[in-house]
Coordinates of C-alpha atoms in Angstrom, one line a residue:
X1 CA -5.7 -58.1 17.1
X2 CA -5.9 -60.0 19.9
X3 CA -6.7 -63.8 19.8
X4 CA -9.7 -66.5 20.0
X5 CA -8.2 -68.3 23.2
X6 CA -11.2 -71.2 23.2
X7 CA -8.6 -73.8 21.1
X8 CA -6.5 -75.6 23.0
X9 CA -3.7 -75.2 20.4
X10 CA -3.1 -72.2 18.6
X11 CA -3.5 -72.3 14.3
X12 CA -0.3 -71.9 12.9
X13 CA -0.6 -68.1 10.6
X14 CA -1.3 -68.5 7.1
X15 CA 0.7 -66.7 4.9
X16 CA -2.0 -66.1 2.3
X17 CA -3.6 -61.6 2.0
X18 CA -6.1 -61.9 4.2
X19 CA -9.1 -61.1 1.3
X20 CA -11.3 -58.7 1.3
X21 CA -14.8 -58.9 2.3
X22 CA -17.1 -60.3 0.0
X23 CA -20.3 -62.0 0.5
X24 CA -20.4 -65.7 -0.5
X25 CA -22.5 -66.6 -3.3
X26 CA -25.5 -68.8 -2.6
X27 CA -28.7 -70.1 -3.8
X28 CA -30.7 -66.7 -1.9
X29 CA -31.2 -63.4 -2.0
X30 CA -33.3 -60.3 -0.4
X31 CA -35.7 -58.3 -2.2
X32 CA -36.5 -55.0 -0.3
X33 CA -35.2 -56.9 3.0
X34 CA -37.3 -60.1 2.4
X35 CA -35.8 -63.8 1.8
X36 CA -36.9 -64.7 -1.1
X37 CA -35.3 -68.5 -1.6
X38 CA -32.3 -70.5 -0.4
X39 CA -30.7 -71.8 2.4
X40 CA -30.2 -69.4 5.4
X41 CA -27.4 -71.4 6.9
X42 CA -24.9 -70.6 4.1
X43 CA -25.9 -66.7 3.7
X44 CA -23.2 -64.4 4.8
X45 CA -24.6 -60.9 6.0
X46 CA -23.1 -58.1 4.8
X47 CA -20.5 -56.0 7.1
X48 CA -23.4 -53.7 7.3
X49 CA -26.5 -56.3 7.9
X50 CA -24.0 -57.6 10.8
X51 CA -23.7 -54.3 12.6
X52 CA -27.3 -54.5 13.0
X53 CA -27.1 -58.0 14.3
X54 CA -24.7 -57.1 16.7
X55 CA -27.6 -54.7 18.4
X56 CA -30.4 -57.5 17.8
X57 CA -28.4 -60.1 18.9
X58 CA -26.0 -58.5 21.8
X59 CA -27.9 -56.8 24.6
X60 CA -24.3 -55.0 25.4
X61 CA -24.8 -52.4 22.6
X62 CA -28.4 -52.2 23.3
X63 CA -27.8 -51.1 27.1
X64 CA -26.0 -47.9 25.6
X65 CA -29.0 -46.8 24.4
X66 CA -28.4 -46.4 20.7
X67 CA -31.0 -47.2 18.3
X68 CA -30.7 -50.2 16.0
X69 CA -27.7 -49.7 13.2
X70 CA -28.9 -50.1 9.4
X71 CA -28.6 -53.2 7.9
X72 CA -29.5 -51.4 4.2
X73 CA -25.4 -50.5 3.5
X74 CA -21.8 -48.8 4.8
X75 CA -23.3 -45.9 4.0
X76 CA -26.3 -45.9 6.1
X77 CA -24.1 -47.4 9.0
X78 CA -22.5 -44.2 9.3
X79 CA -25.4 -42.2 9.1
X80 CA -27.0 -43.8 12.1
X81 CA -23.6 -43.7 13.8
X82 CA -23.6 -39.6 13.4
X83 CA -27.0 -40.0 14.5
X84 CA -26.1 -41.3 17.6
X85 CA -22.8 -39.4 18.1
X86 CA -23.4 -35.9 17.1
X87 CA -20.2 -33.8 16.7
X88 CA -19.2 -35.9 19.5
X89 CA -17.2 -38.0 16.9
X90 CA -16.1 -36.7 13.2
X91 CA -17.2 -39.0 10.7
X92 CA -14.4 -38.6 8.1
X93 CA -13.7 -39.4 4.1
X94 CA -11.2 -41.9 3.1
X95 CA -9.9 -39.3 0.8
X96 CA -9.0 -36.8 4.0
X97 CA -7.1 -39.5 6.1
X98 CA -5.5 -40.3 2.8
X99 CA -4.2 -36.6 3.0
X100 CA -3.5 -35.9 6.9
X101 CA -1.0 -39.3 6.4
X102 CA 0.3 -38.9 2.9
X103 CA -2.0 -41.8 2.3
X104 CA -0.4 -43.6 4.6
X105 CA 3.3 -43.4 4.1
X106 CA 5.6 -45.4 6.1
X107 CA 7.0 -42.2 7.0
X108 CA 4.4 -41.7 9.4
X109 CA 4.3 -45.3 10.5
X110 CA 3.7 -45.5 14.2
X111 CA 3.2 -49.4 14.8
X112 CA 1.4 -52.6 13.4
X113 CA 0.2 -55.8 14.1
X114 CA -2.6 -58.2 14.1
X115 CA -5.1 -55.4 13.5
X116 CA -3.4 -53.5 10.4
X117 CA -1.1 -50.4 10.8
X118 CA -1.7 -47.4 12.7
X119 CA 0.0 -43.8 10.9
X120 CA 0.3 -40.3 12.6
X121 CA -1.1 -37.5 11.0
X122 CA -2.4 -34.2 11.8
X123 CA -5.8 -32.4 12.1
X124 CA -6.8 -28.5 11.9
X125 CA -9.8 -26.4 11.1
X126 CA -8.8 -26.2 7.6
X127 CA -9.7 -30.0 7.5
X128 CA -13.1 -29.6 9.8
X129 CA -13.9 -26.1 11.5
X130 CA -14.9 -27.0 14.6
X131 CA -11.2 -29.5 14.8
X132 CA -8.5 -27.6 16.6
X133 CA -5.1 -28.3 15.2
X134 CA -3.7 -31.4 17.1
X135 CA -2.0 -34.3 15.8
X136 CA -3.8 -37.5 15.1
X137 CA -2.8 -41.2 15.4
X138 CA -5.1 -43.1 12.2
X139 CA -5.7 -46.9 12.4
X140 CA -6.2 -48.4 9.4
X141 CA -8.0 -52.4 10.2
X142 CA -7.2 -55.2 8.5
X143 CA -10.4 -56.4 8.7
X144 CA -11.3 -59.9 7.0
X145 CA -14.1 -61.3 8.7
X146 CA -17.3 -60.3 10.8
X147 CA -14.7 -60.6 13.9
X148 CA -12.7 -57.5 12.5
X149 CA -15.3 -55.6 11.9
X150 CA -17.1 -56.6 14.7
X151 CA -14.3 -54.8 16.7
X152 CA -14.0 -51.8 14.6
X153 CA -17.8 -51.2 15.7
X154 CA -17.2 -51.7 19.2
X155 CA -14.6 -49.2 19.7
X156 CA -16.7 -46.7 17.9
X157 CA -19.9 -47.7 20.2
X158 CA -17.9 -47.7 23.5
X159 CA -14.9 -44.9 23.1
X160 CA -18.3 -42.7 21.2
X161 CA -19.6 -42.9 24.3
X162 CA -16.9 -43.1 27.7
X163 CA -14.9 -40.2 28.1
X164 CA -12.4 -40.2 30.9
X165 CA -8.9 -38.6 31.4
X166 CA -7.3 -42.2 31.5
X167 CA -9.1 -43.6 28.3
X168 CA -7.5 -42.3 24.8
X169 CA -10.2 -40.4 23.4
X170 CA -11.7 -41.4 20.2
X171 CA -12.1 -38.4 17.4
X172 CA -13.7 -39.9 14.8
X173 CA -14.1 -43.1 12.0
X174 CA -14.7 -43.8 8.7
X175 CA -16.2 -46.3 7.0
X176 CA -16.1 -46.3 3.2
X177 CA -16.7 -49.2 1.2
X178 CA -14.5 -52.1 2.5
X179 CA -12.0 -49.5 4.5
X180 CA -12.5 -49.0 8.2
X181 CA -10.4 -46.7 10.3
X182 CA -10.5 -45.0 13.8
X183 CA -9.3 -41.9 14.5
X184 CA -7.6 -41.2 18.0
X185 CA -5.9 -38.2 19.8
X186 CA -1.4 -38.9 19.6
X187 CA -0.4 -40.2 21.7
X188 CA 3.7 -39.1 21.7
X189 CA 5.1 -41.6 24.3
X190 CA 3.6 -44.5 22.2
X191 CA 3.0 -48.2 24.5
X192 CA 3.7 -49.0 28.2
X193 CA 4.9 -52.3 26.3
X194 CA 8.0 -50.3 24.4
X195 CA 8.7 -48.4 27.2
X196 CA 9.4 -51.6 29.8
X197 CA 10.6 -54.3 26.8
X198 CA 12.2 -52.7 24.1
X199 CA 16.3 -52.6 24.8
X200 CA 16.8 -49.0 23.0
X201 CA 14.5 -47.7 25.8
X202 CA 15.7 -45.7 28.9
X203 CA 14.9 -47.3 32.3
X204 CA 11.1 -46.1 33.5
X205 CA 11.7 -45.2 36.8
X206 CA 9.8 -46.4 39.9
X207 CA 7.9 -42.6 40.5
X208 CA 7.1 -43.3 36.7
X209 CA 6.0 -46.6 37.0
X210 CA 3.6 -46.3 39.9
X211 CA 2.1 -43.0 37.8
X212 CA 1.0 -45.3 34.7
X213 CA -0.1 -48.1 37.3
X214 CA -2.5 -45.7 39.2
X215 CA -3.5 -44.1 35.9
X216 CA -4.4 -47.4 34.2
X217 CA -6.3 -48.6 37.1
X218 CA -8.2 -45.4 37.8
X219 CA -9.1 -46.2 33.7
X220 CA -10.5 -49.4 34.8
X221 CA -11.9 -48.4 37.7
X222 CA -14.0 -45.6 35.6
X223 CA -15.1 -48.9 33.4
X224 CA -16.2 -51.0 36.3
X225 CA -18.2 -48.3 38.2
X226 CA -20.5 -47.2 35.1
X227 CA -24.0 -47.9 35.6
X228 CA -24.0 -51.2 33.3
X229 CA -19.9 -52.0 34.3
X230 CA -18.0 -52.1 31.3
X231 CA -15.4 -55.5 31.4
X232 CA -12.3 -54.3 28.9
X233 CA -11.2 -58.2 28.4
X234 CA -7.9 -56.9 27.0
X235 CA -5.7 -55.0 29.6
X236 CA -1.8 -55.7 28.9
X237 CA 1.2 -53.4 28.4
X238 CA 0.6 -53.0 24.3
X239 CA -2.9 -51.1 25.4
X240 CA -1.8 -48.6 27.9
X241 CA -0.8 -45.8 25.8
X242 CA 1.3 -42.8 27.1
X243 CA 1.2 -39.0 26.6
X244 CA 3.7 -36.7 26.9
X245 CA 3.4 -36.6 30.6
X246 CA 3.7 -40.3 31.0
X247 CA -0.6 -40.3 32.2
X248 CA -1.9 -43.4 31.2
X249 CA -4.8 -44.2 28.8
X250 CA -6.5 -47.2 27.8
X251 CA -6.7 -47.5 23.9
X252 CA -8.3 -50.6 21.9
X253 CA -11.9 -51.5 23.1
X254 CA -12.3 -53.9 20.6
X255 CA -12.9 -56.8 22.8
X256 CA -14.7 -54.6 25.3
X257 CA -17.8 -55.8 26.6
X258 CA -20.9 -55.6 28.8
X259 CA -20.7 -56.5 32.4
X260 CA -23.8 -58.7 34.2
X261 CA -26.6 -57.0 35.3
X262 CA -29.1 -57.0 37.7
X263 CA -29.0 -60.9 39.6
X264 CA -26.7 -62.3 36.6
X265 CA -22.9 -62.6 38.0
X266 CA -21.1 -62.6 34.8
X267 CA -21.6 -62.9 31.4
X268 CA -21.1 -65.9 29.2
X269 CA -18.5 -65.8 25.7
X270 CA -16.0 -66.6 23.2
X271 CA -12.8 -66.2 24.9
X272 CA -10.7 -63.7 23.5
X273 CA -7.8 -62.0 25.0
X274 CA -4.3 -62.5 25.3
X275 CA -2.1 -65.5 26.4
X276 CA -0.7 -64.8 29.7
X277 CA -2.9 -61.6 30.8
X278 CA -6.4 -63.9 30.2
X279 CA -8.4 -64.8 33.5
X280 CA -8.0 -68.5 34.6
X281 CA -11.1 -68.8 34.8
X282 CA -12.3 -67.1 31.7
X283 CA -10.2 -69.7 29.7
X284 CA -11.9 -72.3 31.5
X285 CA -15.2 -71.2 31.7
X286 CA -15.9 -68.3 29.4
X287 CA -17.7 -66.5 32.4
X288 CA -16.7 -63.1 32.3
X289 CA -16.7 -60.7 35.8
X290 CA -14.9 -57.4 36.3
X291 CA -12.6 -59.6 38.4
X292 CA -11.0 -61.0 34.7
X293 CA -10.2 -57.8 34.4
X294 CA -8.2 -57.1 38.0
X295 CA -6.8 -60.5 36.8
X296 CA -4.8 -58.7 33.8
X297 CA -4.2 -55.9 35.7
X298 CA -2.5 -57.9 38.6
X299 CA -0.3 -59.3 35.9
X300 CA 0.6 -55.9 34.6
X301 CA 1.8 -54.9 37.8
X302 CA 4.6 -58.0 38.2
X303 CA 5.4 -56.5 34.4
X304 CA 6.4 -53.1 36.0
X305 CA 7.8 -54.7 39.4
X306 CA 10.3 -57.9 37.2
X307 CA 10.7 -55.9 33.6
X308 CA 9.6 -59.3 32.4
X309 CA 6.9 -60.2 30.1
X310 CA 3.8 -61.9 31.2
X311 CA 5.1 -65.1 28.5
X312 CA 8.5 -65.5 27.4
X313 CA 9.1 -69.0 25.6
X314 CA 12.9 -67.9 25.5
X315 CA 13.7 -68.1 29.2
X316 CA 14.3 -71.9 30.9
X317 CA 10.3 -73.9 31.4
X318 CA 10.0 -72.8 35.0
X319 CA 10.1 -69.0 34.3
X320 CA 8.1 -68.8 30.8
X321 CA 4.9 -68.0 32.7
X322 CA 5.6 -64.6 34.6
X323 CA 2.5 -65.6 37.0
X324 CA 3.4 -68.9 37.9
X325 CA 7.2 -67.7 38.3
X326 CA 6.7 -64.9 40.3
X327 CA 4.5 -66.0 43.1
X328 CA 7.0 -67.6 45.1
X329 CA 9.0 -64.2 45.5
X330 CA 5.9 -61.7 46.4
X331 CA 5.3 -62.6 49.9
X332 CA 8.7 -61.8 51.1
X333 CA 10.9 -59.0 50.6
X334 CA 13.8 -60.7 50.7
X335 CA 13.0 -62.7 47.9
X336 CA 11.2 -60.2 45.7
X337 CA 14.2 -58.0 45.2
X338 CA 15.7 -61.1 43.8
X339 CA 13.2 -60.2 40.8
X340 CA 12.9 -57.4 40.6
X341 CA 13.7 -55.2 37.5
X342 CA 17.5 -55.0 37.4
X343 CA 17.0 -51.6 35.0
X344 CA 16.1 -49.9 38.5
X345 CA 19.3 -50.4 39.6
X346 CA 17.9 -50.4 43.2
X347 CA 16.2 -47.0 42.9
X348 CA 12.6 -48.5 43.9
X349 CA 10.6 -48.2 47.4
X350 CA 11.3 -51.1 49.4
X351 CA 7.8 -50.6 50.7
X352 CA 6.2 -49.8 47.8
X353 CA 7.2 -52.7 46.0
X354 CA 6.6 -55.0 48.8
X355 CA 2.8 -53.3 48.5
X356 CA 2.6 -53.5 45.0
X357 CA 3.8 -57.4 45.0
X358 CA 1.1 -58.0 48.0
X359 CA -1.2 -56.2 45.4
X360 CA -0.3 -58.1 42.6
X361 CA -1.0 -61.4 44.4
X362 CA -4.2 -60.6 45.4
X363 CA -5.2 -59.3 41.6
X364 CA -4.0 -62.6 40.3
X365 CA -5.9 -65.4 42.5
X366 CA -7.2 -68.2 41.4
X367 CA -10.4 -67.4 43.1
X368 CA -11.9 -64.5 41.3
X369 CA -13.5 -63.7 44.6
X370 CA -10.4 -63.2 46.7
X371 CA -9.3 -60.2 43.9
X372 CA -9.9 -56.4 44.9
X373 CA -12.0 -54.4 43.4
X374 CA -10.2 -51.6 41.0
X375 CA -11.6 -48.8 43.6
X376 CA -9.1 -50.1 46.1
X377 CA -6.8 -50.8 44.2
X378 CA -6.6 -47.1 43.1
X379 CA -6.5 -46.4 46.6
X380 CA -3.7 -48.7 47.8
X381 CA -1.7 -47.8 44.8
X382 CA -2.3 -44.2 45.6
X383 CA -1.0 -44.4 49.1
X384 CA 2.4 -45.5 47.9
X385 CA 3.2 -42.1 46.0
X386 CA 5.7 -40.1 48.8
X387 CA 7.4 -43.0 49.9
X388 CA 11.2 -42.8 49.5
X389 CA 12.9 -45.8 51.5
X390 CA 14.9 -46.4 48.2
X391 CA 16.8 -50.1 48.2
X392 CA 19.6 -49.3 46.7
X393 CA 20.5 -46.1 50.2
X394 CA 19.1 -48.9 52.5
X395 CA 21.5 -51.4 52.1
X396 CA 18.8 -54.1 49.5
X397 CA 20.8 -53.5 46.5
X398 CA 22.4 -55.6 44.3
X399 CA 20.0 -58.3 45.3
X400 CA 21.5 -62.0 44.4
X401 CA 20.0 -63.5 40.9
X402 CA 17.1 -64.7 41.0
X403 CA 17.2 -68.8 40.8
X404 CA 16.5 -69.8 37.4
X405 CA 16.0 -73.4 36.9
X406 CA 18.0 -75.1 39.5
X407 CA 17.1 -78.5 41.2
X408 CA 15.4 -76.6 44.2
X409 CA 13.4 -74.2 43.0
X410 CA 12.3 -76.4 40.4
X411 CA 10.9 -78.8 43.6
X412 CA 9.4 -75.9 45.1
X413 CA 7.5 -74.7 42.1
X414 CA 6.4 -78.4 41.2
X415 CA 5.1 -78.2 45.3
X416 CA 2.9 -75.4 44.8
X417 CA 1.2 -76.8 42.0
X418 CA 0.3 -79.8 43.0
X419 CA -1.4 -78.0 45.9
X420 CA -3.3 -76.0 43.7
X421 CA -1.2 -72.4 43.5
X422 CA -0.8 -72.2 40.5
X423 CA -2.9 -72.1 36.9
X424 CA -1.3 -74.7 34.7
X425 CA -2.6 -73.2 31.4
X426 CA -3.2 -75.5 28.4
X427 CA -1.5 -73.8 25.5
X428 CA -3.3 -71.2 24.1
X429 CA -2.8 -68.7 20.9
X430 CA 0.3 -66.1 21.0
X431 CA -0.5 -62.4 21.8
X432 CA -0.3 -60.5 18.7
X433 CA 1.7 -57.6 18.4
X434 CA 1.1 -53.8 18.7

């Protein structure tokens, strides 16, 4: 699950269970909806009086046009869920994705993190009639809080709704008592994330690379041109999930949110996201454009170009920040293949990547203004598909190491920040895993 960002040092993890949801006991109660005594300050909703709220109180939801969720219990949530979806989304029992995952056996253990574990399983008309036979990827959230299932709620809202060949499509939910779980097509070539970091992984090749890049942004692109844009406030390597075919799709919407409308430029709120792929100025400021978005997405693409992670507090000060390390190397092609992602071994457009590095630069301003809109960069990105100048046949491989923390660059990158280059973030909370 990814993190609150607005402290400026993150909470060290508590080792306690996170516990289950339960309302806190207080001097009030409801009678057929009514208050009938007590302080409202210290009454906690229930999960399903709070997915009302969340269409009261959050004109986002409301925009999609789906009526009000019930605020009576779990059970009625769903109901007015199915209302709204149809057979466009299978709302299933707790006791069938018990049985499609052996109730959820680490045998069929895809990934976990912050937001619980997420097990494969499989799906046929002997489960539902009108399912055809496919296997099935189950999240199961570890939800303690309104936050978690806040974001269980908004995935089922926006994926419910948005349907595109580069967003993974949602098949159904369930909410039973405290459990809530998402059901989503497989995805067989699991994370961009595992695919670029992990060491048991084979090299991704350039041709492959650029594929998931346009891919990911033509996802974006789809989210930004809807009639009310859609911001996805959590683009990074972990959420671009792979088929079989290496076509990209955007997965977790939990974070998603409503763009501005009408006059309004952005919207105001919490910040959330992840350290190192979060906007400048969404840290700052909490105002949320589109452009946050193209932020992320320009830091993704120095991912594919360097192999190295958007943070990594193992490597030397100067090079933790893939942002603030990179920038010196993209306007110059000489320099850039001094970072590039030695698992190419030189098998990369010397074009390209000089396009894609331009590219990235301009997706990662400081100015939110001076970053392209996804349309073009769908467009740019597109254009670079038939090149084959290869470095490695043109004489531009091995390139010499990059410098890591010696005296000079060290002055160089201290330059650039003083005249205002560079986003010197205050420390923020870690990205969470899966």
């Amino acid at each position: 699950m990814s993190k609150d960002l607005s402290k400026d040092k993150p909470k060290e993890k508590s080792k306690a269970k996170p516990k289950p949801w339960r309302p806190f006991t207080t001097n009030c109660c409801t009678v057929d909806n009514q208050l009938v005594l007590g302080n409202l300050s210290r009454c906690r909703p229930t999960r399903a009086e709070f997915s009302r709220r969340i269409v009261d109180q959050f004109p986002s939801f409301r925009r999609l046009s789906f009526s009000d969720l019930s605020s009576s219990s779990s059970t009625r949530v769903t109901e007015d869920l199915a209302h709204n979806f149809g057979s466009g989304l299978h709302n299933f029992q707790l006791s069938e994705l018990r049985a499609i995952t052996q109730n959820f056996s680490s045998n069929f253990l895809l990934g976990e993190g912050g937001f619980g574990t997420v097990h494969k399983g499989f799906v046929d008309e002997n489960l539902r009639p009108e399912l055809k036979a496919q296997p099935v990827a189950v999240k199961l959230l570890d939800i303690a809080g309104l936050q978690g299932h806040r974001e269980w709620l908004a995935e089922v809202i926006f994926l419910g709704q948005l349907r595109h060949p580069h967003l993974v499509k949602l098949i159904g939910y369930c909410s039973e008592d405290e459990e809530r779980l998402l059901v989503y097509e497989f995805m067989p070539r699991g994370s961009l994330e595992n695919h670029l970091f992990k060491r048991i992984s084979v090299s991704m090749p350039w041709s492959t690379r650029l594929k998931i890049a346009i891919g990911a942004a033509k996802g974006l692109a789809f989210l930004h041109g809807a009639d009310t844009p859609v911001i996805y406030r959590d683009f990074k390597t972990s959420n671009v999930l792979l088929d079989s075919d290496f076509n990209a799709k955007l997965s977790d919407f939990g974070l998603a949110k409503m763009g501005p409308e009408g006059s309004e430029t952005h919207v105001t709120t919490r910040v959330m996201g992840t350290y190192g792929y979060a906007a400048p100025e969404y840290v700052n400021t909490g105002h949320l454009t589109t452009r946050s978005d193209v932020y992320s997405f320009g830091v993704v693409l120095l991912e594919l170009l360097t192999g190295r992670r958007s943070m990594e507090k193992s490597r030397p000060k100067v090079e933790q920040n893939l942002v603030d390390f990179a920038k010196p190397y993209l306007t110059s092609s000489r320099r850039l293949r001094c970072i590039m992602d030695p698992k190419l071994g030189g098998q990369y457009s010397i074009k390209g990547a000089r396009e894609i590095a331009a590219l990235a630069l301009k997706c990662v301003s400081p100015n939110p203004k001076d970053r392209p809109r996804m349309p073009a960069v769908v467009q740019i990105l597109e254009s670079l598909q038939n090149l084959r100048d290869m470095a490695i046949t043109n004489g531009q491989w091995p390139a010499a190491a990059a410098p890591r923390s010696g005296r000079n660059n060290v002055r160089g990158m201290r330059r650039d920040v003083r005249a205002g280059n560079y986003w010197k973030p205050s420390p923020l909370a870690p990205s969470r895993k899966g």
